[in-house]
mmCIF file of C-alpha atoms in Angstrom:
data_model
loop_
_atom_site.group_PDB
_atom_site.id
_atom_site.type_symbol
_atom_site.label_atom_id
_atom_site.label_comp_id
_atom_site.label_asym_id
_atom_site.label_seq_id
_atom_site.Cartn_x
_atom_site.Cartn_y
_atom_site.Cartn_z
ATOM 1 C CA CYS T 1 3.026 -19.836 -0.655
ATOM 2 C CA ILE T 2 2.436 -23.603 -0.555
ATOM 3 C CA MET T 3 -1.344 -23.192 -0.672
ATOM 4 C CA VAL T 4 -1.206 -20.551 -3.420
ATOM 5 C CA TYR T 5 0.907 -22.920 -5.498
ATOM 6 C CA SER T 6 -1.339 -25.891 -4.764
ATOM 7 C CA ALA T 7 -4.505 -23.948 -5.621
ATOM 8 C CA SER T 8 -3.083 -22.373 -8.779
ATOM 9 C CA PHE T 9 -0.595 -24.629 -10.570
ATOM 10 C CA TYR T 10 -3.189 -26.117 -12.949
ATOM 11 C CA SER T 11 -4.972 -22.872 -13.839
ATOM 12 C CA ALA T 12 -1.624 -21.018 -14.081
ATOM 13 C CA ASN T 13 -0.310 -23.611 -16.543
ATOM 14 C CA TYR T 14 -3.607 -23.564 -18.469
ATOM 15 C CA HIS T 15 -3.874 -19.762 -18.759
ATOM 16 C CA TYR T 16 -0.224 -18.640 -18.703
ATOM 17 C CA GLY T 17 1.785 -21.707 -19.689
ATOM 18 C CA ASN T 18 3.691 -21.491 -16.384
ATOM 19 C CA LYS T 19 2.489 -23.455 -13.369
ATOM 20 C CA TYR T 20 4.592 -21.256 -11.082
ATOM 21 C CA PHE T 21 2.973 -17.979 -12.287
ATOM 22 C CA PHE T 22 0.957 -17.243 -9.119
ATOM 23 C CA LEU T 23 3.601 -18.757 -6.817
ATOM 24 C CA ILE T 24 6.205 -16.331 -8.195
ATOM 25 C CA LYS T 25 3.844 -13.373 -7.625
ATOM 26 C CA GLN T 26 3.157 -14.546 -4.076
ATOM 27 C CA ALA T 27 6.853 -15.086 -3.359
ATOM 28 C CA MET T 28 7.632 -11.552 -4.609
ATOM 29 C CA GLY T 29 4.982 -10.259 -2.223
ATOM 30 C CA VAL T 30 6.547 -12.185 0.652
ATOM 31 C CA VAL T 31 10.028 -10.816 -0.109
ATOM 32 C CA MET T 32 8.747 -7.222 -0.365
ATOM 33 C CA GLY T 33 6.739 -7.759 2.815
ATOM 34 C CA VAL T 34 9.780 -8.975 4.758
ATOM 35 C CA PHE T 35 11.853 -5.988 3.590
ATOM 36 C CA ALA T 36 8.982 -3.633 4.507
ATOM 37 C CA MET T 37 8.721 -5.244 7.938
ATOM 38 C CA ILE T 38 12.445 -4.791 8.570
ATOM 39 C CA PHE T 39 12.317 -1.204 7.276
ATOM 40 C CA PHE T 40 9.399 -0.202 9.522
ATOM 41 C CA THR T 41 11.016 -1.930 12.507
ATOM 42 C CA TYR T 42 13.795 0.666 12.402
ATOM 43 C CA LEU T 43 11.634 3.603 11.267
ATOM 44 C CA ASP T 44 10.308 6.046 13.862
ATOM 45 C CA TYR T 45 6.569 5.622 13.285
ATOM 46 C CA ASN T 46 6.007 9.262 14.238
ATOM 47 C CA LEU T 47 7.281 10.077 10.730
ATOM 48 C CA LEU T 48 4.016 8.575 9.465
ATOM 49 C CA LYS T 49 2.168 11.169 11.533
ATOM 50 C CA LYS T 50 4.359 13.938 10.138
ATOM 51 C CA TYR T 51 3.619 12.948 6.544
ATOM 52 C CA LYS T 52 -0.043 11.956 7.024
ATOM 53 C CA SER T 53 -1.295 14.575 4.535
ATOM 54 C CA TRP T 54 1.140 13.379 1.858
ATOM 55 C CA ILE T 55 0.162 9.755 2.465
ATOM 56 C CA VAL T 56 -3.550 10.529 2.122
ATOM 57 C CA GLY T 57 -2.954 12.815 -0.883
ATOM 58 C CA ILE T 58 -0.978 10.168 -2.791
ATOM 59 C CA THR T 59 -3.642 7.589 -1.917
ATOM 60 C CA PHE T 60 -6.385 9.784 -3.399
ATOM 61 C CA VAL T 61 -4.302 10.239 -6.573
ATOM 62 C CA LEU T 62 -3.966 6.451 -6.882
ATOM 63 C CA LEU T 63 -7.695 5.969 -6.261
ATOM 64 C CA ASP T 64 -8.401 8.452 -9.091
ATOM 65 C CA LEU T 65 -5.913 6.793 -11.462
ATOM 66 C CA VAL T 66 -8.022 3.622 -11.686
ATOM 67 C CA PHE T 67 -10.472 5.629 -13.807
ATOM 68 C CA VAL T 68 -7.771 6.935 -16.199
ATOM 69 C CA PRO T 69 -7.727 5.029 -19.526
ATOM 70 C CA GLY T 70 -4.410 3.296 -20.076
ATOM 71 C CA LEU T 71 -3.537 3.252 -16.374
ATOM 72 C CA GLY T 72 -6.664 1.787 -14.807
ATOM 73 C CA MET T 73 -7.090 -1.953 -15.360
ATOM 74 C CA GLU T 74 -10.599 -3.360 -15.773
ATOM 75 C CA SER T 75 -11.461 -6.926 -14.848
ATOM 76 C CA TYR T 76 -14.950 -8.424 -14.829
ATOM 77 C CA GLY T 77 -16.541 -4.971 -15.052
ATOM 78 C CA ALA T 78 -14.588 -3.479 -12.124
ATOM 79 C CA LYS T 79 -11.749 -0.948 -12.269
ATOM 80 C CA ARG T 80 -9.773 -1.687 -9.125
ATOM 81 C CA TRP T 81 -6.144 -1.858 -10.293
ATOM 82 C CA VAL T 82 -3.534 0.574 -11.605
ATOM 83 C CA SER T 83 -0.686 -0.515 -13.867
ATOM 84 C CA ILE T 84 2.570 1.363 -13.196
ATOM 85 C CA LEU T 85 5.907 0.326 -14.753
ATOM 86 C CA GLY T 86 4.604 -3.170 -15.405
ATOM 87 C CA PHE T 87 3.354 -3.675 -11.848
ATOM 88 C CA SER T 88 -0.329 -3.739 -10.936
ATOM 89 C CA ILE T 89 -1.414 -2.331 -7.585
ATOM 90 C CA GLN T 90 -4.822 -2.098 -5.943
ATOM 91 C CA PRO T 91 -5.144 1.435 -4.474
ATOM 92 C CA SER T 92 -8.149 0.497 -2.335
ATOM 93 C CA GLU T 93 -5.910 -1.829 -0.289
ATOM 94 C CA ILE T 94 -3.433 1.019 0.250
ATOM 95 C CA ALA T 95 -6.361 3.267 1.223
ATOM 96 C CA LYS T 96 -7.174 1.076 4.253
ATOM 97 C CA PHE T 97 -3.793 1.737 5.834
ATOM 98 C CA ALA T 98 -3.600 5.375 4.697
ATOM 99 C CA LEU T 99 -6.921 5.971 6.460
ATOM 100 C CA VAL T 100 -5.646 4.345 9.662
ATOM 101 C CA ILE T 101 -2.482 6.493 9.600
ATOM 102 C CA PHE T 102 -4.442 9.707 8.975
ATOM 103 C CA THR T 103 -7.134 8.942 11.561
ATOM 104 C CA ALA T 104 -4.618 7.874 14.226
ATOM 105 C CA ALA T 105 -2.500 10.982 13.590
ATOM 106 C CA TYR T 106 -5.398 13.438 13.571
ATOM 107 C CA MET T 107 -7.207 11.979 16.588
ATOM 108 C CA SER T 108 -4.051 11.663 18.685
ATOM 109 C CA ASP T 109 -3.205 15.323 18.024
ATOM 110 C CA ASN T 110 -6.786 16.493 18.610
ATOM 111 C CA HIS T 111 -8.093 14.087 21.254
ATOM 112 C CA GLU T 112 -10.149 16.831 22.948
ATOM 113 C CA LYS T 113 -11.334 18.439 19.721
ATOM 114 C CA VAL T 114 -12.649 15.135 18.273
ATOM 115 C CA LYS T 115 -15.176 14.839 21.077
ATOM 116 C CA THR T 116 -17.354 17.186 19.029
ATOM 117 C CA LEU T 117 -18.904 16.441 15.644
ATOM 118 C CA LYS T 118 -17.192 19.489 14.117
ATOM 119 C CA GLY T 119 -13.802 18.269 15.331
ATOM 120 C CA LEU T 120 -14.425 14.873 13.722
ATOM 121 C CA MET T 121 -15.215 16.280 10.277
ATOM 122 C CA PRO T 122 -11.695 15.843 8.754
ATOM 123 C CA VAL T 123 -11.767 12.107 9.594
ATOM 124 C CA LEU T 124 -15.341 11.682 8.337
ATOM 125 C CA ILE T 125 -14.600 13.598 5.117
ATOM 126 C CA VAL T 126 -11.428 11.599 4.318
ATOM 127 C CA GLY T 127 -13.129 8.285 5.142
ATOM 128 C CA GLY T 128 -16.285 9.267 3.239
ATOM 129 C CA LEU T 129 -14.391 10.328 0.097
ATOM 130 C CA MET T 130 -12.395 7.089 0.121
ATOM 131 C CA CYS T 131 -15.626 5.107 0.418
ATOM 132 C CA LEU T 132 -17.157 7.051 -2.486
ATOM 133 C CA LEU T 133 -14.199 6.505 -4.843
ATOM 134 C CA ILE T 134 -13.929 2.802 -3.970
ATOM 135 C CA MET T 135 -17.683 2.350 -4.376
ATOM 136 C CA LEU T 136 -17.432 3.766 -7.906
ATOM 137 C CA GLU T 137 -14.869 1.101 -8.921
ATOM 138 C CA PRO T 138 -17.039 -0.752 -7.689
ATOM 139 C CA SER T 139 -15.835 -2.711 -4.638
ATOM 140 C CA MET T 140 -18.522 -3.058 -2.008
ATOM 141 C CA SER T 141 -16.452 -5.264 0.325
ATOM 142 C CA VAL T 142 -13.525 -2.817 0.569
ATOM 143 C CA THR T 143 -15.981 0.098 0.904
ATOM 144 C CA MET T 144 -17.527 -1.674 3.896
ATOM 145 C CA CYS T 145 -14.069 -2.321 5.367
ATOM 146 C CA ILE T 146 -13.099 1.367 5.029
ATOM 147 C CA ALA T 147 -16.396 2.436 6.621
ATOM 148 C CA PHE T 148 -16.001 0.002 9.529
ATOM 149 C CA VAL T 149 -12.380 1.061 10.125
ATOM 150 C CA THR T 150 -13.493 4.700 10.269
ATOM 151 C CA LEU T 151 -16.262 3.861 12.761
ATOM 152 C CA PHE T 152 -14.006 1.639 14.860
ATOM 153 C CA MET T 153 -11.396 4.351 15.371
ATOM 154 C CA LEU T 154 -13.889 6.916 16.699
ATOM 155 C CA SER T 155 -14.904 7.233 20.344
ATOM 156 C CA LYS T 156 -17.490 4.762 21.698
ATOM 157 C CA THR T 157 -20.210 7.428 21.613
ATOM 158 C CA HIS T 158 -19.543 8.439 18.022
ATOM 159 C CA THR T 159 -19.143 4.823 16.908
ATOM 160 C CA LEU T 160 -22.617 4.029 18.221
ATOM 161 C CA MET T 161 -24.051 7.272 16.838
ATOM 162 C CA PHE T 162 -22.773 6.687 13.277
ATOM 163 C CA SER T 163 -23.295 2.912 13.244
ATOM 164 C CA ILE T 164 -27.076 3.257 12.987
ATOM 165 C CA PRO T 165 -27.163 5.414 9.796
ATOM 166 C CA ALA T 166 -24.210 3.427 8.355
ATOM 167 C CA GLY T 167 -26.081 0.181 8.961
ATOM 168 C CA ALA T 168 -29.205 1.631 7.331
ATOM 169 C CA MET T 169 -27.135 2.566 4.254
ATOM 170 C CA VAL T 170 -26.116 -1.037 3.556
ATOM 171 C CA PRO T 171 -29.539 -2.366 2.418
ATOM 172 C CA LEU T 172 -30.083 0.889 0.493
ATOM 173 C CA LEU T 173 -26.785 0.469 -1.408
ATOM 174 C CA VAL T 174 -27.643 -3.169 -2.112
ATOM 175 C CA VAL T 175 -31.059 -2.276 -3.563
ATOM 176 C CA LEU T 176 -29.726 0.647 -5.650
ATOM 177 C CA GLU T 177 -27.311 -1.592 -7.614
ATOM 178 C CA PRO T 178 -28.939 -4.691 -9.172
ATOM 179 C CA TYR T 179 -25.656 -6.672 -9.227
ATOM 180 C CA ARG T 180 -25.280 -6.282 -5.429
ATOM 181 C CA LEU T 181 -28.817 -7.586 -4.881
ATOM 182 C CA THR T 182 -28.083 -10.482 -7.247
ATOM 183 C CA ILE T 183 -24.918 -11.371 -5.295
ATOM 184 C CA LEU T 184 -26.789 -11.166 -1.975
ATOM 185 C CA LEU T 185 -29.592 -13.416 -3.229
ATOM 186 C CA ALA T 186 -27.019 -15.877 -4.617
ATOM 187 C CA PHE T 187 -25.312 -15.913 -1.209
ATOM 188 C CA ILE T 188 -28.610 -16.650 0.558
ATOM 189 C CA ASP T 189 -29.645 -19.380 -1.910
ATOM 190 C CA PRO T 190 -26.937 -20.250 -4.458
ATOM 191 C CA TRP T 191 -28.921 -23.286 -5.679
ATOM 192 C CA ALA T 192 -31.573 -20.947 -7.106
ATOM 193 C CA SER T 193 -29.064 -20.182 -9.879
ATOM 194 C CA PRO T 194 -26.571 -23.081 -9.913
ATOM 195 C CA GLN T 195 -25.166 -22.256 -13.379
ATOM 196 C CA GLY T 196 -25.270 -18.479 -12.879
ATOM 197 C CA GLU T 197 -24.547 -16.258 -9.877
ATOM 198 C CA GLY T 198 -24.598 -19.182 -7.451
ATOM 199 C CA PHE T 199 -22.054 -21.290 -9.365
ATOM 200 C CA GLN T 200 -18.897 -20.117 -7.574
ATOM 201 C CA LEU T 201 -20.378 -20.412 -4.098
ATOM 202 C CA ILE T 202 -21.735 -23.911 -4.791
ATOM 203 C CA GLN T 203 -18.323 -25.040 -6.091
ATOM 204 C CA SER T 204 -16.663 -23.613 -2.979
ATOM 205 C CA LEU T 205 -19.086 -25.549 -0.770
ATOM 206 C CA TYR T 206 -18.320 -28.760 -2.684
ATOM 207 C CA SER T 207 -14.635 -28.037 -2.051
ATOM 208 C CA LEU T 208 -15.093 -27.494 1.694
ATOM 209 C CA GLY T 209 -17.439 -30.471 1.964
ATOM 210 C CA ASP T 210 -14.921 -32.802 0.330
ATOM 211 C CA GLY T 211 -12.312 -31.826 2.911
ATOM 212 C CA GLY T 212 -14.135 -33.319 5.872
ATOM 213 C CA TRP T 213 -12.197 -33.366 9.141
ATOM 214 C CA PHE T 214 -8.646 -33.909 7.852
ATOM 215 C CA GLY T 215 -8.788 -33.032 4.139
ATOM 216 C CA VAL T 216 -8.019 -34.978 0.974
ATOM 217 C CA GLY T 217 -4.287 -34.211 1.350
ATOM 218 C CA LEU T 218 -1.969 -31.445 0.242
ATOM 219 C CA PHE T 219 -1.998 -30.904 -3.559
ATOM 220 C CA ASN T 220 -4.945 -33.327 -3.925
ATOM 221 C CA SER T 221 -7.819 -30.862 -4.381
ATOM 222 C CA ARG T 222 -10.151 -31.631 -7.297
ATOM 223 C CA GLN T 223 -11.995 -28.307 -7.400
ATOM 224 C CA LYS T 224 -8.861 -26.363 -8.411
ATOM 225 C CA TYR T 225 -8.955 -28.037 -11.833
ATOM 226 C CA LEU T 226 -10.958 -25.081 -13.214
ATOM 227 C CA PHE T 227 -14.153 -26.058 -11.372
ATOM 228 C CA LEU T 228 -13.795 -23.285 -8.770
ATOM 229 C CA PRO T 229 -13.076 -19.805 -10.232
ATOM 230 C CA PHE T 230 -10.372 -17.699 -8.496
ATOM 231 C CA ALA T 231 -9.279 -20.709 -6.456
ATOM 232 C CA GLU T 232 -5.842 -19.140 -5.832
ATOM 233 C CA SER T 233 -7.144 -15.814 -4.538
ATOM 234 C CA ASP T 234 -10.703 -14.930 -3.504
ATOM 235 C CA PHE T 235 -11.692 -18.543 -2.809
ATOM 236 C CA ILE T 236 -8.414 -20.037 -1.611
ATOM 237 C CA LEU T 237 -9.927 -20.870 1.775
ATOM 238 C CA SER T 238 -12.137 -23.447 0.036
ATOM 239 C CA ILE T 239 -9.057 -25.193 -1.398
ATOM 240 C CA ILE T 240 -7.345 -25.022 2.002
ATOM 241 C CA GLY T 241 -10.426 -26.608 3.576
ATOM 242 C CA GLU T 242 -10.514 -29.300 0.900
ATOM 243 C CA GLU T 243 -6.835 -30.217 1.249
ATOM 244 C CA ILE T 244 -6.193 -29.914 4.999
ATOM 245 C CA GLY T 245 -9.775 -30.229 6.260
ATOM 246 C CA PHE T 246 -11.656 -28.702 9.163
ATOM 247 C CA ILE T 247 -8.798 -29.304 11.603
ATOM 248 C CA GLY T 248 -6.226 -27.612 9.358
ATOM 249 C CA THR T 249 -8.529 -24.682 8.596
ATOM 250 C CA THR T 250 -9.223 -24.204 12.310
ATOM 251 C CA LEU T 251 -5.468 -24.106 12.994
ATOM 252 C CA LEU T 252 -5.048 -21.540 10.215
ATOM 253 C CA MET T 253 -7.772 -19.351 11.731
ATOM 254 C CA ALA T 254 -6.078 -19.742 15.119
ATOM 255 C CA VAL T 255 -2.872 -18.279 13.613
ATOM 256 C CA PHE T 256 -4.837 -15.260 12.350
ATOM 257 C CA PHE T 257 -6.428 -14.940 15.793
ATOM 258 C CA LEU T 258 -2.946 -15.016 17.378
ATOM 259 C CA LEU T 259 -1.727 -12.339 14.935
ATOM 260 C CA VAL T 260 -4.649 -10.026 15.784
ATOM 261 C CA TYR T 261 -4.156 -10.705 19.516
ATOM 262 C CA ARG T 262 -0.464 -9.766 19.252
ATOM 263 C CA LEU T 263 -1.316 -6.582 17.342
ATOM 264 C CA ILE T 264 -3.826 -5.541 20.002
ATOM 265 C CA LYS T 265 -1.260 -6.287 22.733
ATOM 266 C CA ILE T 266 1.312 -4.141 20.889
ATOM 267 C CA ALA T 267 -1.248 -1.335 20.553
ATOM 268 C CA LEU T 268 -2.077 -1.467 24.269
ATOM 269 C CA GLY T 269 1.620 -1.326 25.130
ATOM 270 C CA ALA T 270 2.411 1.595 22.801
ATOM 271 C CA LYS T 271 4.234 4.520 24.389
ATOM 272 C CA ASP T 272 1.905 7.173 22.965
ATOM 273 C CA ARG T 273 -1.661 7.719 21.764
ATOM 274 C CA PHE T 274 -0.686 7.709 18.067
ATOM 275 C CA GLY T 275 1.086 4.344 18.371
ATOM 276 C CA ALA T 276 -1.873 2.842 20.211
ATOM 277 C CA MET T 277 -4.377 4.007 17.590
ATOM 278 C CA LEU T 278 -2.101 3.009 14.708
ATOM 279 C CA GLY T 279 -1.637 -0.499 16.093
ATOM 280 C CA SER T 280 -5.314 -1.020 16.875
ATOM 281 C CA GLY T 281 -6.347 0.269 13.444
ATOM 282 C CA VAL T 282 -4.053 -2.208 11.673
ATOM 283 C CA ALA T 283 -5.334 -4.964 13.976
ATOM 284 C CA PHE T 284 -8.906 -4.155 13.012
ATOM 285 C CA ILE T 285 -8.145 -4.221 9.253
ATOM 286 C CA ILE T 286 -6.670 -7.728 9.521
ATOM 287 C CA ALA T 287 -9.392 -8.905 11.907
#
């Protein structure tokens, strides 16, 4: 919350006339997250297995709604959000966890059956359809995440077997869409187009470079003054690096590492196959 406020107060005041605009949204997310955490602490997670088909079905409805005029919200050429009762949600983020629930439920109930390709088809079809709908938004990064989660939750043999064609698909998808190729080239050499596709990446590097070992100090970033686009969201790590430096960023990454470690430990200690797969799937999404 502190870093979201620090990275956003100037742009929030400039665009919305309220420097707390993004902080309030983040705080609401924290409150809802805490209530969700408490709720799921007392919920028997086997209910998620029982309602796996409903969870996946509702997720597919939400993924379709982004293409419905009036409900789907378009931003910078991408339709990734749905507006419902004044709230905007990103169905592709929900899809990650719906896929984990469905895959964990199906594979735990059919652990012998999924050793064959035919037995795996329900998981591959659900994962594939989610990838297709998210790709159409388009959102290549979430598509890749969904694909990797699907592969990760299969057996070692099937993971290796499907990784090769999945890996071959990546350069093909990049070449088929000019904007993806443009983004890739800008990532490789942002200085080739410093005022175009490479602008955001260059500004983020300036931000990280300014931070040095210990940072310029909390709230003292210069790049957040409209130099770095999406400083409060997609590129917040650059502002974190600028303000608390390499040491602070390393500590932050260590906290994420600890979180993933704890999730894996919980998964390994689960009392049943479904719990183990559910925990490891969530761990992989965050990792």
